[in-house]
Coordinates of C-alpha atoms in Angstrom, one line a residue:
M87 CA -30.7 -148.1 -88.5
A88 CA -30.4 -149.1 -92.2
N89 CA -31.6 -145.6 -93.2
W90 CA -29.1 -144.0 -90.8
V91 CA -26.2 -146.0 -92.4
V92 CA -27.3 -145.0 -95.9
N93 CA -27.5 -141.3 -95.0
H94 CA -24.4 -141.0 -92.9
W95 CA -21.9 -143.7 -94.1
L96 CA -19.6 -141.2 -95.6
S97 CA -19.4 -139.1 -92.5
V98 CA -18.7 -142.2 -90.4
L99 CA -16.0 -143.4 -92.8
V100 CA -14.3 -140.0 -92.7
L101 CA -14.5 -139.8 -88.9
V102 CA -13.2 -143.4 -88.4
T103 CA -10.3 -142.7 -90.8
W104 CA -9.4 -139.5 -89.1
L105 CA -9.4 -141.1 -85.6
G106 CA -7.5 -144.1 -86.8
L107 CA -4.9 -141.9 -88.4
N108 CA -4.5 -139.9 -85.2
V109 CA -4.2 -143.1 -83.1
F110 CA -1.6 -144.5 -85.5
L111 CA 0.5 -141.3 -85.4
F112 CA 0.4 -141.2 -81.6
I113 CA 1.5 -144.8 -81.3
H114 CA 4.2 -144.4 -83.9
A115 CA 5.6 -141.3 -82.1
F116 CA 5.3 -143.0 -78.7
L117 CA 7.2 -146.1 -79.7
S118 CA 9.8 -143.9 -81.4
Y119 CA 10.6 -142.0 -78.2
E120 CA 10.2 -145.1 -76.1
K121 CA 12.3 -147.6 -78.1
S122 CA 14.7 -145.7 -80.4
D123 CA 18.3 -145.6 -79.4
K124 CA 18.3 -142.0 -80.6
Y125 CA 16.5 -141.0 -77.4
Y126 CA 18.2 -143.3 -75.0
Y127 CA 19.9 -140.5 -73.0
T128 CA 16.8 -138.3 -73.2
R129 CA 14.9 -141.1 -71.5
E130 CA 17.6 -141.3 -68.8
I131 CA 17.0 -137.7 -67.9
L132 CA 13.2 -137.5 -68.4
G133 CA 12.3 -141.0 -67.6
F134 CA 9.7 -140.6 -70.3
C135 CA 6.3 -141.7 -69.0
R136 CA 7.0 -145.2 -67.7
R137 CA 6.5 -144.6 -64.1
S138 CA 4.1 -141.7 -64.4
L139 CA 1.8 -143.8 -66.5
R140 CA 2.1 -146.9 -64.3
K141 CA 1.6 -144.7 -61.2
Q142 CA -1.8 -143.9 -62.5
L143 CA -2.6 -147.5 -63.5
D144 CA -1.7 -148.5 -59.9
H145 CA -4.9 -146.6 -58.9
N146 CA -7.1 -148.6 -61.3
L147 CA -9.3 -149.9 -58.5
T148 CA -9.7 -146.3 -57.1
F149 CA -10.7 -145.1 -60.5
H150 CA -13.1 -148.1 -60.8
K151 CA -14.8 -147.2 -57.5
L152 CA -15.0 -143.5 -58.5
V153 CA -16.7 -144.4 -61.7
A154 CA -19.1 -146.7 -59.8
Y155 CA -20.0 -143.8 -57.4
M156 CA -20.7 -141.5 -60.3
I157 CA -22.9 -144.1 -61.9
C158 CA -24.9 -144.5 -58.7
L159 CA -25.2 -140.7 -58.4
H160 CA -26.4 -140.2 -61.9
T161 CA -28.7 -143.2 -61.7
A162 CA -30.4 -141.6 -58.7
I163 CA -30.7 -138.3 -60.6
H164 CA -32.0 -140.0 -63.6
I165 CA -34.7 -141.9 -61.6
I166 CA -35.7 -138.8 -59.6
A167 CA -36.0 -136.8 -62.8
H168 CA -38.3 -139.4 -64.4
L169 CA -40.5 -139.5 -61.3
F170 CA -41.0 -135.7 -61.7
N171 CA -41.7 -136.2 -65.4
F172 CA -44.3 -138.8 -64.7
E173 CA -45.9 -136.5 -62.1
R174 CA -46.2 -133.8 -64.7
Y175 CA -47.4 -136.2 -67.3
S176 CA -50.2 -137.3 -65.0
R177 CA -51.1 -133.8 -63.9
S178 CA -51.3 -132.5 -67.4
L179 CA -53.6 -135.4 -68.5
Q180 CA -55.9 -134.9 -65.5
A181 CA -56.1 -131.1 -65.8
A182 CA -58.9 -131.2 -68.5
D183 CA -58.6 -127.4 -68.8
G184 CA -58.1 -127.2 -72.5
S185 CA -54.5 -126.0 -72.1
L186 CA -51.7 -126.9 -74.6
A187 CA -50.3 -129.5 -72.1
Y188 CA -53.7 -131.1 -71.9
I189 CA -54.2 -131.2 -75.7
L190 CA -50.7 -132.7 -76.2
S191 CA -51.4 -135.3 -73.4
S192 CA -54.7 -136.2 -75.0
L193 CA -53.0 -137.4 -78.2
S194 CA -54.1 -141.1 -78.1
H195 CA -51.7 -144.0 -78.6
E196 CA -54.3 -145.9 -80.7
E197 CA -56.2 -143.2 -82.6
T198 CA -53.4 -140.9 -83.8
E199 CA -52.0 -141.9 -87.1
G200 CA -48.4 -143.1 -86.9
D201 CA -48.6 -143.8 -83.2
S202 CA -47.8 -140.1 -82.7
W203 CA -48.4 -139.8 -78.9
L204 CA -46.4 -137.5 -76.6
N205 CA -47.6 -138.5 -73.1
P206 CA -46.8 -142.1 -72.1
I207 CA -49.7 -142.1 -69.7
Q208 CA -52.8 -142.9 -71.8
S209 CA -55.6 -142.4 -69.3
P210 CA -56.1 -140.8 -65.9
N211 CA -56.5 -144.2 -64.4
M212 CA -53.1 -145.5 -65.6
T213 CA -50.6 -145.9 -62.7
L214 CA -46.9 -145.3 -62.7
L215 CA -46.3 -149.0 -62.1
H216 CA -48.3 -149.9 -65.2
V217 CA -46.3 -147.6 -67.4
T218 CA -43.0 -148.8 -65.9
F219 CA -43.6 -152.5 -66.4
T220 CA -45.3 -152.3 -69.8
S221 CA -42.7 -150.3 -71.6
I222 CA -39.2 -151.3 -72.6
P223 CA -37.5 -148.2 -71.0
G224 CA -39.4 -148.7 -67.8
F225 CA -38.9 -152.5 -67.5
T226 CA -35.2 -152.4 -68.4
G227 CA -34.7 -149.4 -66.1
V228 CA -36.0 -151.5 -63.2
I229 CA -33.8 -154.4 -64.1
I230 CA -30.6 -152.5 -64.4
T231 CA -31.3 -150.5 -61.2
I232 CA -31.8 -153.8 -59.2
V233 CA -28.6 -155.2 -60.7
L234 CA -26.7 -152.0 -59.8
V235 CA -28.0 -152.1 -56.2
L236 CA -26.9 -155.7 -55.9
M237 CA -23.5 -155.0 -57.4
V238 CA -22.8 -152.0 -55.1
T239 CA -24.1 -153.6 -51.9
S240 CA -22.1 -156.8 -52.5
S241 CA -19.0 -154.7 -53.1
M242 CA -18.7 -153.5 -49.6
E243 CA -15.5 -154.5 -47.9
F244 CA -17.2 -156.7 -45.3
I245 CA -18.9 -158.7 -48.0
R246 CA -15.7 -159.0 -50.1
R247 CA -13.6 -160.1 -47.2
S248 CA -16.1 -162.6 -45.6
Y249 CA -18.2 -163.7 -48.6
F250 CA -16.0 -163.3 -51.6
E251 CA -18.1 -165.7 -53.8
V252 CA -21.1 -163.5 -53.3
F253 CA -19.2 -160.5 -54.4
W254 CA -17.6 -162.3 -57.3
Y255 CA -20.8 -163.7 -58.9
T256 CA -22.9 -160.7 -58.1
H257 CA -20.3 -158.4 -59.7
H258 CA -20.5 -160.4 -62.9
M259 CA -24.1 -159.3 -63.3
F260 CA -22.6 -156.3 -65.1
I261 CA -23.3 -158.3 -68.3
I262 CA -27.0 -158.0 -67.6
Y263 CA -26.5 -154.4 -66.7
F264 CA -24.9 -153.4 -69.9
I265 CA -27.3 -155.4 -72.1
G266 CA -30.2 -153.7 -70.3
L267 CA -28.5 -150.3 -70.7
G268 CA -28.0 -150.9 -74.4
I269 CA -31.7 -151.4 -75.1
H270 CA -33.0 -149.0 -72.4
G271 CA -33.7 -146.2 -74.9
I272 CA -35.7 -148.3 -77.4
G273 CA -39.2 -147.0 -77.7
G274 CA -38.2 -143.8 -75.9
I275 CA -40.6 -142.3 -73.4
V276 CA -39.2 -138.9 -74.0
R277 CA -40.3 -138.0 -77.5
G278 CA -39.8 -135.1 -80.0
Q279 CA -41.5 -133.6 -83.0
T280 CA -40.6 -135.2 -86.3
E281 CA -38.6 -133.2 -88.9
E282 CA -41.4 -133.4 -91.4
S283 CA -43.9 -132.1 -88.8
I284 CA -41.6 -129.2 -87.8
E285 CA -41.4 -128.1 -91.5
E286 CA -45.2 -128.3 -91.8
S287 CA -46.1 -126.8 -88.5
H288 CA -43.2 -125.1 -86.7
P289 CA -43.8 -124.8 -82.9
H290 CA -42.7 -121.2 -82.8
T291 CA -45.6 -120.2 -85.0
C292 CA -48.2 -122.9 -84.4
A293 CA -48.0 -123.5 -80.6
E294 CA -50.2 -120.5 -79.8
Y295 CA -52.9 -121.7 -82.3
F296 CA -53.2 -125.2 -80.8
E297 CA -57.0 -124.8 -80.6
K298 CA -57.2 -124.6 -84.4
W299 CA -54.9 -127.6 -85.2
D300 CA -57.9 -129.7 -86.4
D301 CA -59.4 -127.0 -88.5
H302 CA -59.2 -127.7 -92.3
D303 CA -58.5 -124.1 -93.2
S304 CA -55.7 -123.7 -90.6
H305 CA -52.1 -123.5 -91.8
C306 CA -51.0 -125.3 -88.5
K307 CA -51.6 -129.0 -88.5
R308 CA -51.5 -131.3 -85.5
P309 CA -47.8 -132.1 -84.7
Q310 CA -46.4 -135.6 -85.2
F311 CA -44.0 -137.1 -82.6
E312 CA -41.5 -139.9 -82.5
G313 CA -39.3 -141.5 -79.9
N314 CA -35.5 -140.9 -79.9
S315 CA -33.4 -143.9 -81.0
A316 CA -31.3 -145.7 -78.4
E317 CA -28.0 -143.9 -77.8
S318 CA -26.3 -145.7 -74.9
W319 CA -25.0 -148.6 -77.0
K320 CA -22.6 -146.0 -78.6
W321 CA -21.0 -145.5 -75.1
I322 CA -20.6 -149.2 -74.2
L323 CA -19.6 -150.6 -77.6
A324 CA -15.9 -149.8 -77.5
P325 CA -15.4 -150.8 -73.8
G326 CA -17.4 -154.0 -74.6
V327 CA -15.1 -154.9 -77.5
L328 CA -12.0 -154.2 -75.4
Y329 CA -13.4 -156.3 -72.5
I330 CA -14.1 -159.3 -74.9
F331 CA -10.6 -159.0 -76.4
E332 CA -9.1 -159.0 -72.9
R333 CA -11.1 -162.0 -71.8
I334 CA -10.0 -163.9 -74.9
L335 CA -6.4 -163.1 -74.2
R336 CA -6.7 -164.1 -70.5
F337 CA -8.4 -167.3 -71.5
Y338 CA -5.6 -168.2 -73.9
R339 CA -2.9 -167.5 -71.3
S340 CA -4.8 -169.4 -68.6
Q341 CA -4.9 -172.5 -70.8
Q342 CA -1.1 -172.8 -70.9
Q343 CA 0.1 -175.7 -68.7
V344 CA 1.3 -175.0 -65.2
L345 CA 3.5 -177.6 -63.5
I346 CA 3.6 -177.6 -59.7
T347 CA 7.1 -178.5 -58.6
K348 CA 6.8 -178.1 -54.8
V349 CA 4.1 -177.8 -52.1
V350 CA 5.0 -176.5 -48.6
M351 CA 2.7 -176.1 -45.7
H352 CA 3.8 -173.3 -43.4
P353 CA 2.7 -172.4 -39.8
S354 CA -0.6 -170.5 -39.4
K355 CA -2.2 -172.5 -42.2
V356 CA -0.2 -170.9 -45.1
L357 CA 0.3 -172.9 -48.3
E358 CA 3.3 -172.3 -50.5
L359 CA 3.2 -173.4 -54.2
Q360 CA 6.2 -173.4 -56.4
M361 CA 5.4 -173.7 -60.1
I362 CA 6.9 -173.4 -63.6
K363 CA 5.1 -172.3 -66.8
R364 CA 6.5 -172.0 -70.3
G365 CA 7.4 -168.4 -71.3
F366 CA 6.6 -167.1 -67.8
S367 CA 8.6 -163.9 -67.0
M368 CA 8.2 -161.7 -63.9
E369 CA 9.5 -158.7 -62.0
V370 CA 9.7 -158.1 -58.3
G371 CA 6.4 -157.4 -56.5
Q372 CA 4.1 -158.6 -59.3
Y373 CA 1.0 -160.7 -58.8
I374 CA -0.9 -163.4 -60.7
F375 CA -4.5 -164.6 -60.9
V376 CA -5.0 -168.2 -59.8
N377 CA -7.9 -170.5 -60.6
C378 CA -8.5 -174.1 -59.4
P379 CA -11.1 -175.7 -61.7
S380 CA -11.9 -178.5 -59.1
I381 CA -13.1 -175.8 -56.7
S382 CA -14.6 -173.3 -59.0
S383 CA -14.1 -172.9 -62.8
L384 CA -15.1 -169.2 -62.7
E385 CA -13.3 -167.8 -59.7
W386 CA -9.9 -166.2 -60.1
H387 CA -8.0 -164.8 -57.1
P388 CA -5.0 -162.5 -57.1
F389 CA -1.8 -163.6 -55.2
T390 CA 1.5 -161.8 -55.0
L391 CA 4.5 -163.6 -56.3
T392 CA 7.0 -164.4 -53.6
S393 CA 9.8 -165.7 -55.8
A394 CA 12.5 -163.6 -57.3
P395 CA 13.0 -163.0 -61.1
E396 CA 16.4 -164.7 -60.9
E397 CA 14.8 -168.0 -59.8
D398 CA 13.8 -170.7 -62.3
F399 CA 10.3 -171.1 -60.8
F400 CA 7.6 -168.8 -59.5
S401 CA 5.9 -169.1 -56.1
I402 CA 2.9 -167.8 -54.1
H403 CA 1.9 -168.1 -50.5
I404 CA -1.8 -168.6 -49.8
R405 CA -3.3 -167.9 -46.3
A406 CA -6.7 -169.4 -45.4
A407 CA -8.9 -166.4 -45.5
G408 CA -12.2 -167.6 -46.9
D409 CA -14.1 -170.6 -48.4
W410 CA -12.0 -170.7 -51.6
T411 CA -8.6 -170.5 -50.0
E412 CA -9.6 -173.0 -47.3
N413 CA -10.8 -175.5 -49.9
L414 CA -7.6 -175.1 -51.9
I415 CA -5.4 -175.7 -48.8
E416 CA -7.5 -178.7 -47.9
A417 CA -7.2 -180.1 -51.4
F418 CA -3.4 -179.9 -51.2
E419 CA -3.3 -181.3 -47.7
Q420 CA -4.9 -184.6 -48.8
Q421 CA -2.0 -187.1 -49.0
H422 CA -3.5 -189.8 -51.2
S423 CA -5.3 -187.6 -53.7
P424 CA -3.8 -186.2 -57.0
I425 CA -2.5 -182.7 -56.9
P426 CA -5.3 -180.3 -58.0
R427 CA -4.9 -178.6 -61.4
I428 CA -4.0 -174.9 -61.2
R429 CA -4.5 -172.3 -63.9
V430 CA -2.5 -169.1 -63.9
D431 CA -3.0 -165.7 -65.6
G432 CA -0.4 -163.0 -65.4
P433 CA 1.9 -161.7 -64.1
F434 CA 0.5 -158.2 -63.6
G435 CA 2.4 -155.1 -62.4
T436 CA 2.1 -153.3 -59.0
A437 CA 3.7 -150.3 -57.3
S438 CA 6.4 -152.5 -55.8
E439 CA 8.1 -152.9 -59.1
D440 CA 9.7 -149.5 -58.6
V441 CA 11.4 -150.3 -55.3
F442 CA 14.9 -150.3 -56.9
R443 CA 14.3 -146.8 -58.4
Y444 CA 14.6 -145.2 -54.9
E445 CA 17.8 -144.5 -53.0
V446 CA 16.1 -145.5 -49.8
A447 CA 13.1 -147.8 -49.5
M448 CA 10.7 -148.5 -46.6
L449 CA 8.9 -151.8 -47.1
V450 CA 5.9 -152.3 -44.7
G451 CA 4.0 -155.6 -44.7
A452 CA 1.2 -156.6 -42.4
G453 CA 0.8 -160.3 -41.9
I454 CA 0.5 -162.1 -45.3
G455 CA 1.0 -158.6 -46.8
V456 CA 4.7 -159.4 -46.6
T457 CA 4.6 -161.5 -49.8
P458 CA 5.5 -158.8 -52.4
F459 CA 8.5 -157.8 -50.2
A460 CA 9.6 -161.5 -50.0
S461 CA 10.2 -161.3 -53.8
I462 CA 12.1 -158.0 -53.4
L463 CA 14.3 -159.4 -50.6
K464 CA 15.1 -162.5 -52.6
S465 CA 16.0 -160.5 -55.6
I466 CA 18.4 -158.4 -53.4
W467 CA 20.0 -161.6 -52.3
Y468 CA 20.6 -162.6 -55.9
K469 CA 21.8 -159.1 -56.9
F470 CA 24.5 -159.2 -54.2
R471 CA 25.4 -162.7 -55.1
H472 CA 26.1 -161.7 -58.6
A473 CA 27.6 -158.3 -57.8
D474 CA 25.0 -156.3 -59.6
H475 CA 26.5 -152.8 -59.9
N476 CA 23.4 -151.3 -61.4
L477 CA 21.5 -151.4 -58.0
K478 CA 20.5 -147.8 -57.2
T479 CA 19.1 -148.5 -53.8
Q480 CA 21.5 -147.8 -50.9
T481 CA 19.4 -148.7 -47.8
I482 CA 16.2 -150.7 -47.2
Y483 CA 14.1 -150.6 -44.1
F484 CA 11.9 -153.7 -43.8
Y485 CA 8.9 -153.6 -41.4
W486 CA 6.9 -156.7 -40.8
I487 CA 3.9 -156.5 -38.5
C488 CA 2.4 -159.9 -37.4
R489 CA -0.2 -161.0 -34.9
E490 CA 1.4 -164.3 -34.0
T491 CA 4.9 -165.7 -33.8
G492 CA 4.2 -168.6 -36.2
A493 CA 3.9 -166.1 -39.1
F494 CA 7.6 -165.2 -38.8
A495 CA 8.5 -168.8 -39.9
W496 CA 7.1 -168.2 -43.4
F497 CA 10.3 -166.4 -44.6
N498 CA 12.6 -167.0 -41.6
D499 CA 15.2 -168.8 -43.7
L500 CA 15.2 -166.0 -46.2
L501 CA 15.7 -163.3 -43.6
A502 CA 18.4 -165.3 -41.9
S503 CA 20.3 -165.9 -45.1
L504 CA 20.0 -162.2 -46.1
E505 CA 21.3 -161.1 -42.7
Q506 CA 24.2 -163.4 -43.0
E507 CA 24.9 -162.3 -46.6
M508 CA 25.0 -158.6 -45.7
E509 CA 27.3 -159.3 -42.8
E510 CA 29.8 -161.2 -44.9
L511 CA 29.8 -158.5 -47.6
G512 CA 30.2 -155.7 -45.0
K513 CA 26.8 -154.3 -45.9
V514 CA 25.2 -154.5 -42.4
G515 CA 23.5 -151.1 -42.8
F516 CA 22.0 -151.9 -46.2
L517 CA 19.1 -154.0 -44.9
N518 CA 17.5 -153.1 -41.6
F519 CA 14.8 -155.4 -40.2
R520 CA 12.0 -154.1 -38.0
L521 CA 9.8 -157.1 -36.9
F522 CA 6.8 -156.2 -34.8
L523 CA 4.6 -158.7 -32.9
T524 CA 1.2 -157.3 -32.0
G525 CA -0.4 -160.5 -30.6
W526 CA 1.6 -161.5 -27.5
D527 CA 1.1 -162.4 -23.9
S528 CA 3.1 -161.8 -20.7
N529 CA 4.8 -165.2 -21.0
I530 CA 6.3 -164.4 -24.4
A531 CA 7.2 -160.8 -23.4
G532 CA 8.8 -162.0 -20.1
H533 CA 10.8 -164.8 -21.9
A534 CA 12.0 -162.2 -24.5
A535 CA 13.1 -159.8 -21.8
L536 CA 15.1 -162.4 -20.0
N537 CA 16.9 -163.3 -23.2
F538 CA 17.3 -159.8 -24.6
D539 CA 21.1 -159.8 -24.2
K540 CA 21.5 -162.9 -26.3
A541 CA 23.1 -162.4 -29.8
T542 CA 20.0 -163.7 -31.6
D543 CA 16.3 -163.1 -31.1
I544 CA 14.5 -165.9 -29.3
L545 CA 11.4 -165.7 -31.6
T546 CA 13.1 -165.5 -35.0
G547 CA 16.7 -166.5 -34.5
L548 CA 17.8 -163.2 -36.2
K549 CA 20.3 -160.7 -34.9
H550 CA 17.6 -158.0 -35.3
K551 CA 15.4 -158.1 -32.2
T552 CA 11.6 -158.4 -32.4
F553 CA 9.6 -155.5 -31.1
F554 CA 6.3 -155.9 -29.1
G555 CA 3.4 -153.7 -30.1
R556 CA 3.0 -151.5 -33.1
P557 CA 5.5 -149.2 -34.7
M558 CA 5.7 -145.6 -33.6
W559 CA 5.7 -144.2 -37.2
D560 CA 6.5 -140.7 -36.2
N561 CA 9.7 -141.9 -34.6
E562 CA 10.5 -144.1 -37.6
F563 CA 10.0 -141.4 -40.2
S564 CA 11.9 -138.8 -38.1
T565 CA 14.9 -141.2 -37.7
I566 CA 15.0 -142.0 -41.4
A567 CA 14.6 -138.3 -42.4
T568 CA 17.5 -137.4 -40.1
T569 CA 19.7 -140.3 -41.4
H570 CA 19.0 -139.5 -45.1
P571 CA 18.5 -135.8 -45.2
K572 CA 18.9 -135.5 -49.0
S573 CA 17.5 -138.8 -50.2
V574 CA 14.3 -139.8 -52.1
V575 CA 12.6 -142.4 -49.9
G576 CA 10.0 -144.8 -51.4
V577 CA 7.5 -146.0 -48.9
F578 CA 5.8 -149.3 -50.0
L579 CA 2.8 -150.8 -48.2
C580 CA 0.9 -154.0 -48.5
G581 CA -1.6 -153.9 -45.7
P582 CA -4.9 -152.4 -44.4
Q583 CA -6.4 -149.0 -45.2
A584 CA -5.9 -147.7 -41.6
L585 CA -2.2 -148.3 -41.8
A586 CA -2.1 -146.7 -45.3
R587 CA -3.7 -143.5 -43.9
S588 CA -1.0 -143.4 -41.2
L589 CA 1.9 -143.9 -43.6
R590 CA 0.5 -141.4 -46.2
K591 CA 0.1 -138.8 -43.5
C592 CA 3.7 -139.3 -42.3
C593 CA 5.0 -139.1 -45.9
H594 CA 3.4 -135.7 -46.2
Q595 CA 4.5 -134.6 -42.8
Y596 CA 8.2 -135.5 -43.0
S597 CA 8.8 -134.6 -46.6
S598 CA 10.8 -131.4 -46.8
L599 CA 9.4 -128.3 -48.6
D600 CA 12.8 -128.0 -50.2
P601 CA 12.9 -130.5 -53.2
R602 CA 16.6 -130.9 -52.7
K603 CA 16.1 -132.4 -49.3
V604 CA 14.4 -135.6 -48.1
Q605 CA 11.2 -136.6 -49.9
F606 CA 8.9 -139.5 -49.0
Y607 CA 6.7 -141.0 -51.8
F608 CA 3.9 -143.4 -50.7
N609 CA 3.0 -146.5 -52.8
K610 CA 0.4 -149.0 -51.9
E611 CA -0.5 -152.4 -53.3
N612 CA -4.0 -152.4 -54.8
F613 CA -5.9 -155.7 -55.5

């Protein structure tokens, strides 16, 4: 390594300087176009790259999974290739036919000066397991392969949903993976001829005279070999530095004091926490990471903010969906115990931030997936209260799909106040509720049918009636496309993948081929 630095330091310096200059020029130009008043109106037309860039970042988990799949694929190819290599190494050593491959394989690890061997299998009796576990590349290869298998298998959705702790701790074995990957190439098994040996005995002229390599009067000498230096550290160094920097930043932010101002227990075992934190600023639909040291000092879980940016606090709603959330709810339910300490990191952006960029918005929440839209609906309430004339959105369709009636109580007061506010302002058509109950029995349905003519719904108290069953999305999209024939409709979902596939299909199906007519754009929350 020291020799490499001495020989190549000037090249490295020039390369780093050139790359640094390019990065500086790019950032300088980017900030100029992004911030300068000179390009204000240009940004109004072009929109620059705010949404286009964030749109790609919304798929960070999809990209993460794609990278993982490619790592698994190339790991399998790498292992299979080495198995073929070892088969050929073993075959060439056992041939004993005086061929070039046999002569090269016979170069001994101990006897050849300079440890100039080429075949890692030293004797016909040496097994593949022996070579694997007695060499640095082999042993580290086994370790990082086992770690990769554990990380991938524990990342399956069933494990993540039911045993999140297993997924969380196993996934952090990536530290072992990258350390092993960094030293995997040390003492390389795949070796090459040294530069000095090539100058003395070039393979193009000496390979065919291999039988005379040991003759004193031969101009071709026995070749000398060396292992390649480790290369993988070059690929993981920059991401590793960025990761460490990001962890330090998140640690600093998480140490800032969080004050819990209100704790509310909702039906269906849902906990609402209202908090304040110095310097905290949010937008609609964003989320935060929450940690409770008394439960686990290492686990951080994402929760969507349910408060509006206009409020002087921020809030989250937590449903019991695993060991960590159940323990957290139990800790806050204990009457005579001090309130558990909470650490918060964030907020972080999501697709829902752009809801007010669309003329028409469809908000679809399934169960607790309604939380990002609670923030949006609250913000709408404040915008109308303060007569915000910059609101571009003209109509919102809000779909909430729940299994049980108790879930509607989470934000019942908010929906009722919004309904009343829209009626007082003469904006009844601005906000359209579509509440669907999927878990119901004949008693509930019969009672609702008997009271259908009443002014308010018997389940929610809203003027918008509750529907039983699941939405007929084809009918919903067809109606909206007919009502808004020339509008750009943003479809936002926080819910399961099956529902996402249905909505994405409808967005493609009901978007007009004419760009001047109705277009549906699908956006999904990713955690």
